[in-house]
Short mmCIF file of C-alpha atoms in Angstrom, two decimals:
data_model
loop_
_atom_site.label_atom_id
_atom_site.label_comp_id
_atom_site.label_asym_id
_atom_site.label_seq_id
_atom_site.Cartn_x
_atom_site.Cartn_y
_atom_site.Cartn_z
CA MET A 1038 108.70 110.17 70.70
CA VAL A 1039 105.76 112.76 69.87
CA THR A 1040 105.33 116.14 71.68
CA THR A 1041 102.19 116.51 73.30
CA PRO A 1042 99.68 118.53 71.68
CA PRO A 1043 98.63 122.25 72.63
CA ASP A 1044 94.88 121.69 73.82
CA ALA A 1045 96.16 118.20 75.69
CA ALA A 1046 95.72 119.35 79.35
CA ARG A 1047 91.38 120.88 78.07
CA LYS A 1048 90.80 117.31 77.38
CA GLU A 1049 89.54 114.64 79.71
CA HIS A 1050 92.56 112.93 81.32
CA VAL A 1051 91.56 109.40 82.01
CA SER A 1052 93.95 106.42 83.61
CA VAL A 1053 93.87 103.11 81.68
CA VAL A 1054 95.16 100.30 84.06
CA PHE A 1055 96.55 97.52 81.93
CA ILE A 1056 96.65 94.53 84.05
CA GLY A 1057 95.62 90.06 83.85
CA HIS A 1058 98.57 87.09 84.71
CA VAL A 1059 101.45 87.02 83.57
CA ASP A 1060 102.73 86.63 79.88
CA ALA A 1061 99.34 87.74 78.52
CA GLY A 1062 100.42 90.50 76.36
CA LYS A 1063 99.70 93.29 78.42
CA SER A 1064 102.97 95.34 77.98
CA THR A 1065 102.84 94.37 73.81
CA ILE A 1066 98.90 95.85 73.42
CA ALA A 1067 99.84 99.10 75.32
CA GLY A 1068 103.46 99.41 73.24
CA HIS A 1069 100.96 98.54 70.20
CA ILE A 1070 98.70 100.86 71.17
CA MET A 1071 102.12 104.10 71.71
CA TYR A 1072 102.51 103.12 68.02
CA LEU A 1073 99.00 102.92 66.45
CA THR A 1074 98.52 106.61 67.99
CA GLY A 1075 102.05 107.59 67.00
CA MET A 1076 103.49 108.30 70.08
CA VAL A 1077 106.17 105.70 69.06
CA ASP A 1078 107.53 106.35 65.20
CA ASP A 1079 108.78 103.78 62.47
CA ARG A 1080 112.16 104.86 63.56
CA THR A 1081 111.89 104.40 66.98
CA LEU A 1082 110.23 100.65 66.94
CA GLU A 1083 112.20 99.59 64.06
CA LYS A 1084 114.90 100.06 66.46
CA TYR A 1085 113.08 98.38 69.15
CA LYS A 1086 112.81 95.49 66.65
CA GLU A 1087 116.57 95.49 65.93
CA LYS A 1088 117.52 94.79 69.59
CA ALA A 1089 114.92 92.71 70.45
CA LYS A 1090 115.93 90.45 67.66
CA GLU A 1091 119.98 90.74 68.92
CA LYS A 1092 118.38 89.55 72.34
CA ASN A 1093 116.42 86.92 70.80
CA ARG A 1094 112.95 88.28 71.60
CA GLU A 1095 111.98 89.94 68.76
CA SER A 1096 108.38 88.95 69.54
CA TRP A 1097 108.94 91.35 72.15
CA TYR A 1098 109.67 94.69 70.53
CA LEU A 1099 106.90 96.16 70.64
CA SER A 1100 106.67 95.99 74.93
CA TRP A 1101 109.98 97.88 75.01
CA ALA A 1102 108.16 101.18 74.49
CA LEU A 1103 106.82 100.29 77.82
CA ASP A 1104 109.52 98.00 79.90
CA ILE A 1105 112.61 99.72 79.61
CA ASN A 1106 115.22 98.46 82.11
CA GLU A 1107 116.78 96.28 81.25
CA GLU A 1108 115.82 93.13 83.06
CA GLU A 1109 112.91 93.53 81.91
CA ARG A 1110 113.35 93.52 78.54
CA ASP A 1111 115.62 89.90 79.31
CA LYS A 1112 113.32 88.14 81.06
CA GLY A 1113 109.89 89.33 79.45
CA LYS A 1114 108.77 90.93 83.02
CA THR A 1115 107.23 93.81 83.81
CA VAL A 1116 108.30 94.54 87.53
CA GLU A 1117 107.92 98.50 87.64
CA VAL A 1118 104.45 99.73 86.48
CA GLY A 1119 105.23 101.98 82.88
CA ARG A 1120 104.50 105.00 81.90
CA ALA A 1121 102.93 106.62 79.12
CA TYR A 1122 100.42 108.43 77.11
CA PHE A 1123 98.43 108.99 73.68
CA GLU A 1124 96.09 111.34 72.69
CA THR A 1125 92.64 110.84 70.80
CA GLU A 1126 90.58 113.79 69.29
CA LYS A 1127 88.36 113.48 72.61
CA LYS A 1128 90.69 113.09 75.36
CA HIS A 1129 94.27 112.76 76.78
CA TYR A 1130 95.11 108.40 78.22
CA ASN A 1131 97.89 108.17 80.46
CA ILE A 1132 98.96 104.08 80.35
CA LEU A 1133 99.71 102.70 82.78
CA ASP A 1134 101.34 98.94 82.66
CA ALA A 1135 100.52 97.04 85.69
CA PRO A 1136 103.94 93.88 86.08
CA GLY A 1137 101.44 90.96 86.17
CA HIS A 1138 103.66 88.12 87.72
CA LYS A 1139 103.02 87.59 91.76
CA SER A 1140 105.70 88.64 93.33
CA TYR A 1141 105.41 92.34 91.61
CA VAL A 1142 101.47 92.71 93.35
CA PRO A 1143 102.14 94.93 96.20
CA ASN A 1144 103.68 96.87 92.88
CA MET A 1145 100.89 97.51 90.56
CA ILE A 1146 98.31 98.18 93.79
CA GLY A 1147 99.64 101.91 94.36
CA GLU A 1148 98.72 102.15 90.46
CA ALA A 1149 96.58 100.48 89.68
CA SER A 1150 94.39 103.13 92.69
CA GLN A 1151 95.57 106.25 90.07
CA ALA A 1152 93.49 104.19 87.60
CA ASP A 1153 90.04 104.94 85.55
CA VAL A 1154 89.45 102.38 83.71
CA ALA A 1155 91.09 99.11 83.54
CA VAL A 1156 92.37 96.51 80.62
CA LEU A 1157 91.94 92.99 81.59
CA VAL A 1158 94.08 91.19 79.12
CA ILE A 1159 93.59 87.69 78.76
CA SER A 1160 95.78 85.22 76.73
CA ALA A 1161 93.08 82.97 74.43
CA ARG A 1162 96.28 80.92 74.04
CA LYS A 1163 95.34 77.19 74.67
CA GLY A 1164 96.53 76.04 77.49
CA GLU A 1165 97.58 80.09 79.33
CA PHE A 1166 94.22 80.81 79.72
CA GLU A 1167 93.36 77.98 82.19
CA THR A 1168 97.20 78.55 83.76
CA GLY A 1169 96.17 82.07 84.11
CA PHE A 1170 92.28 82.00 85.71
CA GLU A 1171 92.90 78.69 87.94
CA LYS A 1172 94.67 78.98 91.35
CA GLY A 1173 97.79 80.26 91.10
CA GLY A 1174 96.86 82.57 88.02
CA GLN A 1175 96.79 86.63 88.71
CA THR A 1176 93.52 86.99 86.41
CA GLN A 1177 91.56 86.91 89.11
CA GLU A 1178 93.31 88.43 91.89
CA HIS A 1179 94.56 91.40 89.65
CA ALA A 1180 90.19 91.86 89.37
CA ILE A 1181 89.49 91.96 92.68
CA LEU A 1182 92.47 94.15 92.90
CA ALA A 1183 91.27 96.61 90.36
CA LYS A 1184 87.30 96.82 91.62
CA THR A 1185 89.03 97.35 95.38
CA VAL A 1186 90.95 100.10 94.71
CA GLY A 1187 88.21 101.79 92.67
CA VAL A 1188 88.24 100.75 89.11
CA LYS A 1189 85.25 101.80 87.57
CA HIS A 1190 84.88 99.99 84.51
CA ILE A 1191 86.39 96.99 83.14
CA ILE A 1192 87.53 95.84 79.85
CA VAL A 1193 88.29 92.46 79.43
CA LEU A 1194 90.70 92.74 76.11
CA ILE A 1195 90.83 88.72 75.36
CA ASN A 1196 94.74 88.52 73.07
CA LYS A 1197 96.52 86.41 71.01
CA MET A 1198 93.22 85.62 68.56
CA ASP A 1199 95.61 85.21 66.40
CA ASP A 1200 97.39 82.41 67.51
CA PRO A 1201 97.66 78.99 65.46
CA THR A 1202 96.13 77.89 68.19
CA VAL A 1203 93.15 80.49 68.19
CA ASP A 1204 93.20 81.36 64.44
CA TRP A 1205 90.06 83.77 65.54
CA CYS A 1206 87.92 80.87 66.79
CA HIS A 1207 84.76 82.72 68.21
CA GLU A 1208 83.80 79.30 70.52
CA ARG A 1209 87.13 80.03 71.68
CA TYR A 1210 86.44 83.18 72.68
CA GLU A 1211 83.03 82.38 73.94
CA GLU A 1212 84.15 79.77 75.96
CA CYS A 1213 86.52 83.00 78.29
CA LYS A 1214 83.91 84.38 78.17
CA GLU A 1215 81.75 82.03 79.96
CA LYS A 1216 84.53 81.56 82.23
CA LEU A 1217 85.01 85.11 83.77
CA LEU A 1218 81.75 87.03 83.81
CA PRO A 1219 80.19 85.08 86.38
CA PHE A 1220 83.24 85.12 88.55
CA LEU A 1221 83.87 88.98 87.73
CA LYS A 1222 79.99 89.39 88.53
CA ARG A 1223 79.31 87.63 91.40
CA LYS A 1224 83.41 87.14 93.13
CA VAL A 1225 84.73 91.18 92.11
CA GLY A 1226 81.19 92.97 92.36
CA PHE A 1227 81.19 94.83 88.06
CA ASN A 1228 77.64 94.80 87.19
CA PRO A 1229 78.27 93.15 83.40
CA LYS A 1230 75.65 95.37 81.84
CA LYS A 1231 77.22 99.25 83.34
CA ASP A 1232 80.80 97.73 83.77
CA ILE A 1233 81.99 95.36 81.72
CA HIS A 1234 82.41 94.95 78.13
CA PHE A 1235 84.73 92.27 76.11
CA MET A 1236 86.54 91.93 72.96
CA PRO A 1237 89.05 90.27 71.05
CA CYS A 1238 92.72 91.19 69.41
CA SER A 1239 95.85 90.67 68.95
CA GLY A 1240 98.27 92.56 70.69
CA LEU A 1241 100.93 91.39 67.75
CA THR A 1242 99.23 92.80 65.00
CA GLY A 1243 97.30 95.42 66.13
CA ALA A 1244 94.43 93.51 65.26
CA ASN A 1245 91.14 95.54 66.82
CA LEU A 1246 93.52 97.82 69.03
CA LYS A 1247 92.48 100.43 67.00
CA GLU A 1248 91.49 99.62 64.01
CA PRO A 1249 88.25 96.49 63.09
CA THR A 1250 89.43 93.64 61.18
CA LYS A 1251 88.23 91.47 58.29
CA GLN A 1252 90.01 88.42 60.45
CA CYS A 1253 87.35 88.43 63.13
CA THR A 1254 83.36 88.62 61.01
CA TRP A 1255 81.87 87.56 64.21
CA TYR A 1256 82.52 90.50 65.91
CA THR A 1257 80.96 93.87 65.32
CA GLY A 1258 81.75 96.20 68.53
CA LEU A 1259 84.22 99.07 68.15
CA PRO A 1260 87.97 98.27 68.40
CA LEU A 1261 89.46 99.21 71.94
CA ILE A 1262 90.81 103.31 71.04
CA PRO A 1263 87.27 104.09 69.78
CA TYR A 1264 85.30 101.86 72.63
CA LEU A 1265 87.59 104.15 75.34
CA ASP A 1266 86.61 107.71 73.74
CA THR A 1267 82.76 106.60 74.31
CA LEU A 1268 83.19 106.00 78.17
CA ALA A 1269 81.28 109.13 79.99
CA ASN A 1270 83.48 111.21 82.38
CA PHE A 1271 85.38 109.81 85.62
CA ASN A 1272 86.60 112.64 87.12
CA ALA A 1273 85.29 114.14 90.26
CA SER A 1274 84.50 117.64 90.30
CA ASN A 1275 86.88 120.93 90.55
CA ASP A 1276 84.57 122.29 92.95
CA GLY A 1277 85.07 119.15 95.79
CA PRO A 1278 88.54 119.62 98.50
CA VAL A 1279 91.60 118.93 97.67
CA ARG A 1280 92.78 115.55 98.10
CA LEU A 1281 96.09 114.60 96.38
CA PRO A 1282 97.50 110.96 97.28
CA ILE A 1283 101.03 111.33 97.07
CA LEU A 1284 102.27 107.52 95.19
CA ASP A 1285 106.07 108.57 95.14
CA LYS A 1286 108.81 111.25 96.26
CA TYR A 1287 112.47 111.89 95.29
CA ASN A 1288 114.90 114.98 95.17
CA ASP A 1289 116.12 116.92 92.19
CA ARG A 1290 116.67 120.63 93.17
CA GLY A 1291 113.85 120.79 94.92
CA THR A 1292 110.97 118.11 96.92
CA ILE A 1293 109.57 116.63 93.63
CA VAL A 1294 106.32 114.36 94.74
CA LEU A 1295 104.32 112.49 92.33
CA GLY A 1296 100.89 111.57 92.28
CA LYS A 1297 97.23 111.35 90.80
CA LEU A 1298 93.93 114.13 91.98
CA GLU A 1299 91.77 112.76 92.47
CA SER A 1300 89.71 115.60 93.80
CA GLY A 1301 89.53 120.30 93.82
CA SER A 1302 91.95 121.79 91.92
CA ILE A 1303 95.54 123.05 92.04
CA CYS A 1304 97.35 126.06 90.97
CA LYS A 1305 100.55 126.69 90.76
CA GLY A 1306 101.52 129.57 93.33
CA GLN A 1307 98.94 127.56 95.69
CA GLN A 1308 99.19 127.07 99.33
CA LEU A 1309 98.48 123.38 100.51
CA ILE A 1310 99.04 121.23 103.46
CA MET A 1311 100.70 117.91 104.02
CA MET A 1312 98.33 115.35 106.17
CA PRO A 1313 99.29 113.37 108.16
CA ASN A 1314 101.76 116.50 109.76
CA SER A 1315 99.00 119.37 109.65
CA LYS A 1316 102.05 121.61 111.00
CA HIS A 1317 103.21 121.42 106.85
CA VAL A 1318 101.83 124.64 104.32
CA VAL A 1319 103.63 123.43 101.72
CA GLU A 1320 103.75 125.94 98.27
CA VAL A 1321 103.63 125.01 94.82
CA LEU A 1322 106.06 125.86 92.66
CA ASP A 1323 105.93 124.05 89.95
CA LEU A 1324 103.40 121.87 87.93
CA TYR A 1325 103.57 119.28 85.64
CA HIS A 1326 101.14 116.72 83.97
CA MET A 1327 102.68 112.61 83.56
CA PRO A 1328 103.95 111.31 82.17
CA GLN A 1329 104.00 113.50 79.65
CA ASP A 1330 106.38 115.76 81.93
CA GLU A 1331 104.38 118.83 80.16
CA GLU A 1332 104.26 122.44 82.37
CA THR A 1333 101.05 123.81 83.35
CA VAL A 1334 99.66 126.36 85.83
CA HIS A 1335 96.61 124.50 86.36
CA ALA A 1336 95.20 121.04 86.91
CA THR A 1337 91.87 119.14 87.57
CA PRO A 1338 91.02 115.86 88.86
CA GLY A 1339 92.49 112.64 87.61
CA GLU A 1340 94.97 114.07 85.98
CA ASN A 1341 98.07 112.59 87.23
CA LEU A 1342 100.83 115.60 88.52
CA ARG A 1343 104.06 115.93 89.51
CA LEU A 1344 104.70 118.87 91.80
CA ARG A 1345 107.73 121.26 93.04
CA LEU A 1346 107.28 121.67 96.92
CA LYS A 1347 108.64 124.35 98.72
CA GLY A 1348 108.54 124.12 102.19
CA ILE A 1349 109.22 120.79 103.16
CA GLU A 1350 111.84 117.85 102.34
CA GLU A 1351 112.22 115.28 100.67
CA GLY A 1352 112.63 112.91 103.86
CA GLU A 1353 109.52 114.56 105.59
CA ILE A 1354 107.29 113.14 103.25
CA LEU A 1355 106.01 109.36 102.64
CA PRO A 1356 104.45 107.36 99.80
CA GLY A 1357 100.76 107.38 101.07
CA PHE A 1358 100.69 111.25 102.29
CA ILE A 1359 97.77 113.81 101.05
CA LEU A 1360 97.85 117.24 99.75
CA CYS A 1361 94.53 119.31 101.48
CA ASN A 1362 93.81 122.59 101.48
CA ALA A 1363 94.22 123.90 104.73
CA GLU A 1364 89.70 124.65 104.84
CA ASN A 1365 89.42 121.73 104.22
CA LEU A 1366 91.78 118.36 105.67
CA CYS A 1367 91.31 114.53 104.98
CA HIS A 1368 91.33 112.99 108.40
CA ALA A 1369 93.94 111.44 110.43
CA GLY A 1370 94.43 108.21 112.68
CA CYS A 1371 94.73 104.58 113.77
CA THR A 1372 91.87 103.39 114.92
CA PHE A 1373 89.08 102.87 112.33
CA ASP A 1374 85.61 100.37 111.94
CA ALA A 1375 85.41 98.27 108.43
CA ARG A 1376 83.15 96.09 107.06
CA ILE A 1377 85.91 93.10 104.84
CA GLU A 1378 85.12 90.65 102.67
CA ILE A 1379 87.28 87.76 103.52
CA LEU A 1380 88.62 86.45 100.11
CA GLU A 1381 91.36 83.70 100.90
CA HIS A 1382 92.49 82.61 103.79
CA LYS A 1383 92.82 78.95 104.99
CA SER A 1384 92.57 79.45 108.68
CA ILE A 1385 90.68 81.25 110.77
CA ILE A 1386 90.88 85.18 112.10
CA CYS A 1387 90.71 85.97 115.00
CA PRO A 1388 91.55 89.61 117.17
CA GLY A 1389 94.85 90.31 116.89
CA TYR A 1390 95.77 89.22 113.19
CA ASN A 1391 97.94 90.92 111.24
CA ALA A 1392 99.01 92.02 108.07
CA VAL A 1393 99.44 94.77 105.91
CA LEU A 1394 97.21 96.76 104.65
CA TYR A 1395 96.99 98.89 101.49
CA ILE A 1396 94.52 102.08 101.55
CA HIS A 1397 94.89 104.51 98.30
CA THR A 1398 99.01 104.66 97.38
CA CYS A 1399 99.32 104.17 101.32
CA VAL A 1400 101.05 101.00 102.85
CA GLU A 1401 101.19 100.51 106.37
CA ASP A 1402 101.30 97.61 109.26
CA VAL A 1403 97.91 96.85 110.90
CA GLN A 1404 95.83 94.38 113.63
CA ILE A 1405 92.26 93.44 113.88
CA THR A 1406 91.94 94.81 117.14
CA ASN A 1407 88.21 93.39 117.65
CA LEU A 1408 85.23 91.16 115.28
CA ILE A 1409 83.04 93.42 115.95
CA CYS A 1410 80.21 91.47 113.55
CA LEU A 1411 79.57 89.59 111.30
CA VAL A 1412 77.90 90.79 108.13
CA ASP A 1413 74.68 88.42 105.93
CA LYS A 1414 75.95 89.10 102.17
CA LYS A 1415 72.38 88.62 100.68
CA SER A 1416 71.02 90.80 103.53
CA SER A 1417 73.52 92.67 105.49
CA GLU A 1418 71.71 91.47 108.42
CA LYS A 1419 74.14 91.46 111.33
CA SER A 1420 75.46 88.87 113.78
CA LYS A 1421 73.64 89.98 117.41
CA THR A 1422 76.85 88.51 119.35
CA ARG A 1423 80.49 89.34 118.65
CA PRO A 1424 82.08 86.46 116.62
CA ARG A 1425 85.14 84.91 118.55
CA PHE A 1426 86.90 84.47 114.88
CA VAL A 1427 85.93 84.57 110.42
CA LYS A 1428 87.20 82.91 107.68
CA GLN A 1429 87.29 82.76 104.18
CA ASP A 1430 83.73 83.97 102.24
CA GLN A 1431 82.76 85.13 105.31
CA GLU A 1432 81.28 89.15 105.80
CA CYS A 1433 82.43 90.63 109.09
CA ILE A 1434 82.57 94.39 111.05
CA VAL A 1435 86.18 94.35 112.10
CA ARG A 1436 88.36 97.20 114.31
CA LEU A 1437 91.29 98.04 112.98
CA ARG A 1438 94.68 99.63 114.26
CA THR A 1439 97.55 100.57 112.05
CA ALA A 1440 101.06 100.87 113.15
CA ARG A 1441 101.76 104.78 112.64
CA VAL A 1442 98.57 108.13 112.28
CA ILE A 1443 98.03 107.50 108.20
CA CYS A 1444 95.25 109.12 105.92
CA LEU A 1445 92.24 107.92 105.77
CA GLU A 1446 87.85 108.60 104.69
CA THR A 1447 84.99 107.17 105.04
CA PHE A 1448 83.88 105.42 102.19
CA ARG A 1449 80.57 106.92 102.22
CA ASP A 1450 82.03 110.86 102.76
CA PHE A 1451 85.27 109.82 100.18
CA PRO A 1452 84.81 106.35 98.47
CA GLN A 1453 88.23 106.84 96.95
CA MET A 1454 90.23 107.28 100.05
CA GLY A 1455 87.91 104.51 102.00
CA ARG A 1456 87.83 101.26 100.43
CA PHE A 1457 91.56 99.46 101.36
CA THR A 1458 92.87 96.03 100.73
CA LEU A 1459 94.64 93.80 103.10
CA ARG A 1460 97.20 90.98 102.22
CA ASP A 1461 99.27 88.85 104.39
CA GLU A 1462 102.43 86.04 102.97
CA GLY A 1463 101.86 87.76 99.58
CA LYS A 1464 98.32 87.31 98.78
CA THR A 1465 95.47 89.26 98.82
CA ILE A 1466 93.20 88.11 101.94
CA ALA A 1467 90.36 90.93 102.60
CA ARG A 1468 89.38 93.40 101.11
CA GLY A 1469 87.05 96.46 102.74
CA ILE A 1470 85.64 99.90 103.07
CA VAL A 1471 86.47 102.03 105.98
CA LEU A 1472 83.07 102.53 108.16
CA LYS A 1473 83.76 104.84 111.00
CA LEU A 1474 86.76 106.81 112.25
CA VAL A 1475 87.41 106.11 115.96
CA PRO A 1476 88.70 109.13 117.60
CA GLU A 1477 92.26 107.73 119.76
CA ARG A 1478 92.40 108.43 123.34
CA ASP A 1479 94.27 110.66 125.47
#
């Protein structure tokens, strides 16, 4: 691996999550980007190639830069979210390689909430695009989840254009694009003019990842890496309140937490509060940029961090807890009102319905305690009577109650901590935004 340039911390940090159906080529593309940007050298890549050949998996060798455990390499499926980084002259990019299999969607959600940009990888190969996009495939769910957790821009990377069934065919590219665009606009909510960009590529050969390819004369836009450099600054001001949702924690000669700094700035030696338990005053002993694990003394919004904390035990922290400054604590509670859209549910939903709530990095059991009103999707007009039930494709305002106290904010005040998804029986059934926090009765 190549060491991080000393000026990396001064560049804008952008987190890019690769999402899409299983076998679309996400890990291969991410691995090839690391090679093209010098993060994996020729010798390491040759070693991956030899080992992959031994396992009769020669075409998967590039994915091994991120799929590092043996189960992932044997099956060719990403299970854990792969983490890596690369540099350009303009920016520092954190790569998040999300699992594509529907069994590992919960692993994908928390990590996608760390991302600024999503790269939705689509296979152009005959039959594979259709399998991934139609009902049962993960293309649609991944796109919806990316939007719901706050990804601001989506790049649709139509991969495997070099496949013999495609051979850089413009008509096939347009066919995939024409099916995806209405879905991303109407169902998911991305703005086609500002938020969506399509491009063809080959993850296996690296065509159109860093340099244009002569095989594709009809595409005149920028390749992936140069295009990423053109995107506007995503990150919030340093002046905001400190908000760092905890993604993971462990003990290694002290209490270690991982997460993305959503707002404010953090310095080594700073004292912070761990919410929702406001009694815990913690001190930041050490601060590292992730995933390169480079020590720093100061962090700004958008940076993925590892912190060593003093004043709290690892067993006292759960994913979804928030680091805040004492002057501006995040809100915590169990009950809140929200506007939700029912995406997929065969039967009706009534008060008393239980699901699993995913909000920022927090996962918690939740119950719909009241249906307050229906909301017209087009006019946003609210019904005057309380509905007895809601069903698929309807929007409504509901009251929700979690099993435990969680950290959250209204969507208006802090979007990244005020948007959520509801899942049940392995499916994403609804998405929503927090409208009002309801005080608990004594």
